[in-house]
CSV table of C-alpha atoms and ligand atoms in Angstrom, one decimal:
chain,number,residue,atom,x,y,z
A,208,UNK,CA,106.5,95.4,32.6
A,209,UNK,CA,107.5,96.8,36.0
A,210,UNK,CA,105.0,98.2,38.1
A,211,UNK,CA,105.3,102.2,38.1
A,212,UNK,CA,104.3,104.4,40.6
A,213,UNK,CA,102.0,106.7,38.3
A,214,UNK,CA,100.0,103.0,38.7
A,215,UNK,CA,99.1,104.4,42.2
A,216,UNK,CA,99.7,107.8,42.4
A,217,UNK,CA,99.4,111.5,40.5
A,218,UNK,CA,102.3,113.7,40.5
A,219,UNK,CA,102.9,116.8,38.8
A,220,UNK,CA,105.1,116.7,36.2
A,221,UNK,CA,105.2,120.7,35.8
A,222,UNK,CA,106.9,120.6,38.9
A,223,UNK,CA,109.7,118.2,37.7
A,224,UNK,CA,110.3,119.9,34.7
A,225,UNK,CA,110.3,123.9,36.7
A,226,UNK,CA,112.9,122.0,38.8
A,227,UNK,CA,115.0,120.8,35.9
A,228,UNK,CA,115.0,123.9,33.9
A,229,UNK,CA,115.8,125.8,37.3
A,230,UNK,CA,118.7,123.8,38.4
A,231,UNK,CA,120.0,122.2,34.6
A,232,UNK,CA,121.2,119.6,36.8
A,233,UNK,CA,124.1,116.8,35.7
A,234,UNK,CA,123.2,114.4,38.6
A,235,UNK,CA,119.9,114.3,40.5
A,236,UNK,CA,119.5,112.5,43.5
A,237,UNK,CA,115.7,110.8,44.0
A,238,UNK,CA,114.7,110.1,47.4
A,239,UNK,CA,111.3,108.4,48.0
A,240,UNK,CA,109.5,107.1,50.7
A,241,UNK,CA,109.6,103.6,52.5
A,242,UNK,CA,107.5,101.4,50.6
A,243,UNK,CA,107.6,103.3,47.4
A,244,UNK,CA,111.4,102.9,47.0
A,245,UNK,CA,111.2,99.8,44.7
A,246,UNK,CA,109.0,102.0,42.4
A,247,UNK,CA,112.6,103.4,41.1
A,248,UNK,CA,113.3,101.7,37.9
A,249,UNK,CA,110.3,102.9,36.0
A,250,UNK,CA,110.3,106.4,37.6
A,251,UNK,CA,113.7,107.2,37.0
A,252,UNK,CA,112.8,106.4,33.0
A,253,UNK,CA,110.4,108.6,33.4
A,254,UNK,CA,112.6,111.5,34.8
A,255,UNK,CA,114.9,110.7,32.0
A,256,UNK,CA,112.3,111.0,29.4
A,257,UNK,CA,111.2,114.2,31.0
A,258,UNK,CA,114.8,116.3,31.1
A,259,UNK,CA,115.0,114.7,27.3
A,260,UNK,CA,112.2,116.2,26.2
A,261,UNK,CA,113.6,119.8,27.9
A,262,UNK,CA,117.2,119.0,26.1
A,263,UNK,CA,118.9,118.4,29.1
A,264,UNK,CA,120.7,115.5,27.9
A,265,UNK,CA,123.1,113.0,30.3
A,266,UNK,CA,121.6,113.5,33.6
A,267,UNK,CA,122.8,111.2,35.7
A,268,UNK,CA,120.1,109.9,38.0
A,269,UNK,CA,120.5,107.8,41.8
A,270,UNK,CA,118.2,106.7,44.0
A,271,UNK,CA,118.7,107.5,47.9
A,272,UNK,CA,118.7,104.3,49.3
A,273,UNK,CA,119.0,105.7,53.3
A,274,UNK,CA,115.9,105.4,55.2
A,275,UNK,CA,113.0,108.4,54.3
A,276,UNK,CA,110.6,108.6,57.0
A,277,UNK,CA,109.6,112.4,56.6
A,278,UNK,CA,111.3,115.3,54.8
A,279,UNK,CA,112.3,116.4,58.5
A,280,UNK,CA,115.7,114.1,58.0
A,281,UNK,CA,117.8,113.5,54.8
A,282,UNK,CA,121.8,113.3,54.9
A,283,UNK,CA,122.8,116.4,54.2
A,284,UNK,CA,126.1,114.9,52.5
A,285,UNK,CA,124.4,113.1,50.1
A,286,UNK,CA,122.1,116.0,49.2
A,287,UNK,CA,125.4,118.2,48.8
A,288,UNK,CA,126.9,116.1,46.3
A,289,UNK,CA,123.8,116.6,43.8
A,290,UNK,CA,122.7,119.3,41.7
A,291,UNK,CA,119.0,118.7,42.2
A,292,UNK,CA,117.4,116.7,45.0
A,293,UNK,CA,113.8,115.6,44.1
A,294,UNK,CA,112.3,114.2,47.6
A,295,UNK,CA,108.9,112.6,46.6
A,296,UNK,CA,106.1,112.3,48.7
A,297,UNK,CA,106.4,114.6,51.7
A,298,UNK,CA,105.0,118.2,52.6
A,299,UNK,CA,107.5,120.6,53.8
A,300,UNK,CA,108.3,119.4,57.5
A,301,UNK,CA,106.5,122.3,60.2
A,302,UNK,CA,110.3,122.9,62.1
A,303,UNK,CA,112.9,122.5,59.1
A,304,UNK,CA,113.1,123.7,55.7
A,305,UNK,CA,115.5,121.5,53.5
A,306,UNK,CA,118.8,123.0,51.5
A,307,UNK,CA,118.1,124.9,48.2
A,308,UNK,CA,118.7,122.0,45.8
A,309,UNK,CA,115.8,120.0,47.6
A,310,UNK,CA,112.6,120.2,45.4
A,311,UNK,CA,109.4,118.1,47.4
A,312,UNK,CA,106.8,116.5,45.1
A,313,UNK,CA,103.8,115.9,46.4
A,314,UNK,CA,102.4,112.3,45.5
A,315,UNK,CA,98.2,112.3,45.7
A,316,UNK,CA,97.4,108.5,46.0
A,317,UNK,CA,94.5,107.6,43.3
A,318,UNK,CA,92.3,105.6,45.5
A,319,UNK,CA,89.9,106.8,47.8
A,320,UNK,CA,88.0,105.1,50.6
A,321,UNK,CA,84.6,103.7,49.0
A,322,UNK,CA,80.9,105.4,49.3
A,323,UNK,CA,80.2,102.3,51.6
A,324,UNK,CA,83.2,102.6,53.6
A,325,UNK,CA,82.3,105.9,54.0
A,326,UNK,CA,78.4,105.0,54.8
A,327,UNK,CA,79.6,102.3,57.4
A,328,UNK,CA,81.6,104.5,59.5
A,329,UNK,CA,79.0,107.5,59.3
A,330,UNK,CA,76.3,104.4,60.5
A,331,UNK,CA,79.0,103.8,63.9
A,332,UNK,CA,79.5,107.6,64.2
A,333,UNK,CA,75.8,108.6,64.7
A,334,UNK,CA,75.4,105.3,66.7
A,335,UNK,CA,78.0,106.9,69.3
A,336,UNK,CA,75.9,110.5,68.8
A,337,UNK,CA,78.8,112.5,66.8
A,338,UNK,CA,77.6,114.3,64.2
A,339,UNK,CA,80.1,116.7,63.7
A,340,UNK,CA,84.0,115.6,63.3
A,341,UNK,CA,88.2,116.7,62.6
A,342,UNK,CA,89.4,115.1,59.0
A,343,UNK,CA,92.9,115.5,59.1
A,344,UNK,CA,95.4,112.9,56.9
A,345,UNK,CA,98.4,112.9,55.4
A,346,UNK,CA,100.0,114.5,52.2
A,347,UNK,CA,99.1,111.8,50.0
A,348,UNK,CA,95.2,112.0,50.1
A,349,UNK,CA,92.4,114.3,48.9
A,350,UNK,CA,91.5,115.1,52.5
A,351,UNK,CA,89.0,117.8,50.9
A,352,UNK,CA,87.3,115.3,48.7
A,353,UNK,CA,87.1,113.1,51.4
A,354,UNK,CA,85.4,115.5,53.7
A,355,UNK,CA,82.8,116.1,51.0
A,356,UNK,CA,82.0,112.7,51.2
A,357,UNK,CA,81.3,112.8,54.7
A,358,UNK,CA,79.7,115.9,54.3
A,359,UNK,CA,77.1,114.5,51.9
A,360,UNK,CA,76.2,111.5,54.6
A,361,UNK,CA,74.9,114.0,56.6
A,362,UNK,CA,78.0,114.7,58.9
A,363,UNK,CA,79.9,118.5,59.8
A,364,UNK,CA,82.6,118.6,59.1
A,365,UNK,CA,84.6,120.9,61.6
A,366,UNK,CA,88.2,121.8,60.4
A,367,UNK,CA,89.4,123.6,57.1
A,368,UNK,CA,90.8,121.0,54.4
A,369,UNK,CA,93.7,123.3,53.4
A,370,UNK,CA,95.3,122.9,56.9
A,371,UNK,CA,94.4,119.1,57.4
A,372,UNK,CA,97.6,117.8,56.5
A,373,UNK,CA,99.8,116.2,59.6
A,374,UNK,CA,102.5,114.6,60.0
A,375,UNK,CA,104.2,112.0,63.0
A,376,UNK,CA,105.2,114.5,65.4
A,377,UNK,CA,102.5,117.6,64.0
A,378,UNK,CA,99.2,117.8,63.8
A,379,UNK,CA,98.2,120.8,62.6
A,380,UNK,CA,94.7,122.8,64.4
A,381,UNK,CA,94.1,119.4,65.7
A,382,UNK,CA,94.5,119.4,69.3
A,383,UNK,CA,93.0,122.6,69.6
A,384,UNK,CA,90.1,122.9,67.2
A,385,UNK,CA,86.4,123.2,68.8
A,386,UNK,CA,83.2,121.7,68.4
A,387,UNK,CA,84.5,118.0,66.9
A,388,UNK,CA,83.3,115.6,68.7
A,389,UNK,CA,85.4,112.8,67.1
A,390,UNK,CA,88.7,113.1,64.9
A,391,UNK,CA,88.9,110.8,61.4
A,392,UNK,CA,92.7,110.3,60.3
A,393,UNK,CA,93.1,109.6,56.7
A,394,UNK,CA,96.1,107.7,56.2
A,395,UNK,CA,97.8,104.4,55.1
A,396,UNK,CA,97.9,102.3,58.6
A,397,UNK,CA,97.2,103.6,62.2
A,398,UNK,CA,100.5,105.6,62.7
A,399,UNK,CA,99.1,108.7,62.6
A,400,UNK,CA,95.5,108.0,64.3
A,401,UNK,CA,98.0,106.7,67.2
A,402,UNK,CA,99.6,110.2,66.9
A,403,UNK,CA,96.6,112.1,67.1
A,404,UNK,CA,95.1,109.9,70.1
A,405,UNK,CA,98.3,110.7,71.7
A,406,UNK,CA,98.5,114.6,70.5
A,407,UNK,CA,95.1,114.8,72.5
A,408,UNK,CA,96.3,113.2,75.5
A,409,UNK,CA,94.1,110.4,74.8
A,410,UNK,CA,90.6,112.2,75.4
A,411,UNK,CA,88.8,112.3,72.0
A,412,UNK,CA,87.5,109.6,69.7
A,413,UNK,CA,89.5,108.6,67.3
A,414,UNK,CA,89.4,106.7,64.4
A,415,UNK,CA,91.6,105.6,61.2
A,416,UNK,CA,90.2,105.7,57.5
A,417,UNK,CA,93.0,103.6,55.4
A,418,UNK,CA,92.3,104.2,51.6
A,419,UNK,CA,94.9,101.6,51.1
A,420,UNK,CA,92.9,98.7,52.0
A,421,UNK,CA,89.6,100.8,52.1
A,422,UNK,CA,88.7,100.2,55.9
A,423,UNK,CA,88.6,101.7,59.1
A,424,UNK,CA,89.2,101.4,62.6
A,425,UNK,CA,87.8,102.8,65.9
A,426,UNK,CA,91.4,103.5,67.4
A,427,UNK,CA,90.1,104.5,71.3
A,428,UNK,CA,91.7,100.7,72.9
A,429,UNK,CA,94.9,100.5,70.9
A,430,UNK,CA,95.2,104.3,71.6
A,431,UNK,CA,94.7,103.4,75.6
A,432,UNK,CA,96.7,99.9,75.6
A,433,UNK,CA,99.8,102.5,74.3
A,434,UNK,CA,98.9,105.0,77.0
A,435,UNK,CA,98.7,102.1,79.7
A,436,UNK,CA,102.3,101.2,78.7
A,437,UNK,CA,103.8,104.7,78.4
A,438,UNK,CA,102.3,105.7,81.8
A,439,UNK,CA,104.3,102.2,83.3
A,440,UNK,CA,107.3,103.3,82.2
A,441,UNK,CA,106.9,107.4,83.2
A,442,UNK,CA,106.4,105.7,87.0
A,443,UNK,CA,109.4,103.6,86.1
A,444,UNK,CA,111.5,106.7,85.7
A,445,UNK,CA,110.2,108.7,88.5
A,446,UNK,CA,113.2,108.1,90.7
A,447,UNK,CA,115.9,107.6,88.2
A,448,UNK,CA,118.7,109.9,88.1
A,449,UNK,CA,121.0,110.1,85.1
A,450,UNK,CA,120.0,110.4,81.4
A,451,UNK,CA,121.3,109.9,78.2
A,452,UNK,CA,119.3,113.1,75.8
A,453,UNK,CA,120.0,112.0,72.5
A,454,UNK,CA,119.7,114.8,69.9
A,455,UNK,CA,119.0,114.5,66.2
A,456,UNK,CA,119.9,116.4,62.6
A,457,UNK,CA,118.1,118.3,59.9
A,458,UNK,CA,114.7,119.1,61.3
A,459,UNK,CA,115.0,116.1,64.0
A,460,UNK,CA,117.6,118.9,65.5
A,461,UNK,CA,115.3,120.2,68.5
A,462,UNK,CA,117.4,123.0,70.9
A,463,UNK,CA,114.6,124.5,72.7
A,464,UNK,CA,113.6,121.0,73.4
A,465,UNK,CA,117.3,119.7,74.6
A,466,UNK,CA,118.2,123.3,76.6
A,467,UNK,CA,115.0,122.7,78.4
A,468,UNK,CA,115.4,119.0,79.3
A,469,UNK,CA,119.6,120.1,80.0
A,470,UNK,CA,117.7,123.0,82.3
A,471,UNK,CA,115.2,121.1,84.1
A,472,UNK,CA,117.7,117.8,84.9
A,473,UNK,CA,120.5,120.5,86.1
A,474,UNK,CA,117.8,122.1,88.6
A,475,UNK,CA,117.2,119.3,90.1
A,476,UNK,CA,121.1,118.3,90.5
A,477,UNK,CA,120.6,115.0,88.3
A,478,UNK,CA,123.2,114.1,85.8
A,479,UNK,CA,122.7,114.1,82.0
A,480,UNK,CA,125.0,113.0,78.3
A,481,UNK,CA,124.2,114.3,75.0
A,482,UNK,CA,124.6,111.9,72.2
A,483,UNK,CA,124.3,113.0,68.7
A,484,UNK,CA,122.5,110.7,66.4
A,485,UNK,CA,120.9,110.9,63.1
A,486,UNK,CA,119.4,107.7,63.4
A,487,UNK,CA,118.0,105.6,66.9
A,488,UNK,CA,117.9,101.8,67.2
A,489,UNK,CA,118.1,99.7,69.9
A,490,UNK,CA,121.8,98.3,68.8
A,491,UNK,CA,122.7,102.0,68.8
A,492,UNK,CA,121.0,102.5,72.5
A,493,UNK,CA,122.9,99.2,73.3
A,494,UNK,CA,126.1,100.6,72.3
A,495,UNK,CA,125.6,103.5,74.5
A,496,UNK,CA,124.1,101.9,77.6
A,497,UNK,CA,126.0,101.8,81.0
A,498,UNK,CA,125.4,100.7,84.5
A,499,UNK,CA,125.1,104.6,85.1
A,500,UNK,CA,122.4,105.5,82.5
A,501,UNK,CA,118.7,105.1,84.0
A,502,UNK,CA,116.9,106.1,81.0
A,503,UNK,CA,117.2,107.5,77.3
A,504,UNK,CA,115.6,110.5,75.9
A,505,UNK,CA,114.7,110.8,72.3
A,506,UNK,CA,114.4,114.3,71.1
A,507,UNK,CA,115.0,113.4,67.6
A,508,UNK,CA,112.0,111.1,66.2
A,509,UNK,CA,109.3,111.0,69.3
A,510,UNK,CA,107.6,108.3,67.7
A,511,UNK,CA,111.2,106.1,67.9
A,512,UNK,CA,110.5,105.4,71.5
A,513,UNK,CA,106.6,104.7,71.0
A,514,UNK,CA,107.0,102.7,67.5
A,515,UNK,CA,110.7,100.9,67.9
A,516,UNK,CA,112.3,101.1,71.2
A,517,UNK,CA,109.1,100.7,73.8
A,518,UNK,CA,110.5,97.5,74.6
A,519,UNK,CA,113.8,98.4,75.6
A,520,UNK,CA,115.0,97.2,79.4
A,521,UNK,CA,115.5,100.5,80.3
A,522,UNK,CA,113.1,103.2,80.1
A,523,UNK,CA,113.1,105.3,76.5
A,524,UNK,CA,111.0,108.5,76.6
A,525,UNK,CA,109.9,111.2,74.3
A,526,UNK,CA,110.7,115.0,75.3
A,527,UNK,CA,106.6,115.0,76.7
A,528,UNK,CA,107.2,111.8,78.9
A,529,UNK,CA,110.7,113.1,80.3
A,530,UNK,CA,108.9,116.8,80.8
A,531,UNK,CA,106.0,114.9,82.7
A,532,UNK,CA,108.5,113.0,84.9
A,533,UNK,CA,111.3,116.1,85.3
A,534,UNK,CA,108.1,118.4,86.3
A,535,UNK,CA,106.4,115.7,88.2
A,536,UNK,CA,103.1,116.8,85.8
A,537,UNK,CA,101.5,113.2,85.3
A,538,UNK,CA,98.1,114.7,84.5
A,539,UNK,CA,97.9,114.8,81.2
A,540,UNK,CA,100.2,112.8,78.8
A,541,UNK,CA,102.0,115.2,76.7
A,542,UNK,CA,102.8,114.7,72.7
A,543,UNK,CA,105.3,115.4,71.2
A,544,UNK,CA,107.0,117.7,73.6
B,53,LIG,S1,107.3,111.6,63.6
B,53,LIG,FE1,109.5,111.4,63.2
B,53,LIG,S2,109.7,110.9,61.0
B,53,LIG,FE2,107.6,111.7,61.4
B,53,LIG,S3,107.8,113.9,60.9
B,53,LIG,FE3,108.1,113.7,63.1
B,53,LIG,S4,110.3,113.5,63.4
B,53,LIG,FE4,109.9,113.2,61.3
């Protein structure tokens, strides 16, 4: 028997069948997140049994095998050329709302971090004096439940649960709430604990609670070994004077962000290309990449040139990085933009 995905996670199935009845589809597209993609066989049997039971008979069903990082980016082709689009596992993305025919399930992961996990980081947290902290997490954990727990160890708790969802490149009240004096990031890895230490300019503690493999980590010297390396290649593109901005789709689309960068490189009289890209690798950088290009600018994914393309030979910045350098601001490290 193949594993399924309701092994791991809860989704609402009211949703599904709202979404069926609404659209009466004929061919549904399924799009699910990295990681949970190989969950498709049992799912889609499950779909199928669903529209049955509603008597919507000969659906057919595919699975979107493209990369899904985020409901910020889907191919908008693919999308167009199904009745209903059922994109599991992602919150609306802050800057982009998908096409009509797009219908987001959230997934709530069933596990949760243990009462002793929970115990042994509130033991380290009032060793380092905090007694109050930020919960934040992703859309696939009980973030309120989670809070409770810490609540009930004796720790405040200072943000509201219905806004603690973030994502890669958004972290909700995060950078600007008050009185926390260290941030917990509920998620599967340290992606987004990175992204938080990095939304807060590296000031703050920070530290990652995985449900996954029920641990944490205190994220502070991974957080600073990133900034350390960013900050080498910002001085590495101090004097560098022509630029390739490359500019994404879907919600990765980011104008305000590109007219500014086009605005601030033209003041100064340096020279700049657009390139349009829906996705960013380093073959794709390669392919670009000239004797006359200094650096690359990734307005699209700001996580592409932290997570993928940091080792690069030539310097690949996120809109912050290129705004510190362009405005000579090297202060405080700016995330995202
Ligand atoms: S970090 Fe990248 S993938 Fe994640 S939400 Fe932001 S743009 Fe999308």
């Amino acid at each position: 028997m193949p594993e399924s995905i309701s092994d791991y996670y809860n989704f609402d199935e009211e949703v599904i069948s709202q979404a069926f009845l609404k659209h009466r589809p004929k061919k549904v597209l399924v799009q699910l997140p990295e990681g949970l993609k190989h969950f498709y066989p049992t799912l889609l049997e499950k779909l199928e049994n669903i529209s049955e039971g509603l008597g919507l008979h000969n659906i057919e069903f595919h699975i979107d095998a493209s990369p899904i990082y985020g409901s910020c980016l889907m191919d908008l082709t693919l999308t167009s050329r199904h009745d209903l689009v059922l994109h599991f596992g992602h919150k609306e993305y802050p800057y982009w709302s998908p096409p009509q025919n797009v219908v987001l399930i959230d997934l709530q992961y069933k596990g949760m971090p243990t009462s002793q996990t929970i115990q042994d980081l509130v033991r380290e947290l009032v060793e380092e004096g905090v007694k109050r902290v930020g919960i934040y997490g992703t859309a696939q954990h009980d973030i309120g439940k989670i809070a409770e727990a810490f609540k009930r160890e004796g720790i405040d708790v200072a943000n509201d649960a219905s806004r603690a969802v973030i994502f890669g490149c958004w972290y909700s009240d995060l950078p600007s709430l008050q009185g926390a004096e260290a941030y917990i990031i509920v998620a599967g890895g340290e992606f987004h604990a990175l992204g938080a230490g990095l939304a807060l300019g590296g000031t703050g503690k920070i530290y990652a609670l995985d449900p996954y493999t029920n641990s944490y980590s205190f994220m502070n010297p991974y957080i600073e070994k990133i900034l350390r390396k960013r900050y080498y290649l910002l001085m590495k593109a101090e004097d560098m004077s022509s630029f390739v901005i490359i500019a994404g789709i879907c919600g990765q689309f980011r104008p305000a962000v590109i007219n500014r960068l086009k605005s601030l490189i033209q003041s100064k009289r340096l020279k700049y290309t657009v390139a349009e890209a829906p996705y960013v690798t380093k073959e794709a950088l390669g392919n670009l990449d000239n004797p006359y290009v200094d650096a690359f600018i990734v307005t699209s994914c700001p996580r592409l040139p932290i997570d993928d393309l940091s080792d690069y030979h030539k310097p690949v910045l996120t809109p912050g990085e290129a705004f510190m350098v362009l405005e000579g601001s090297m202060g405080r490290y700016i995330y995202p933009w």
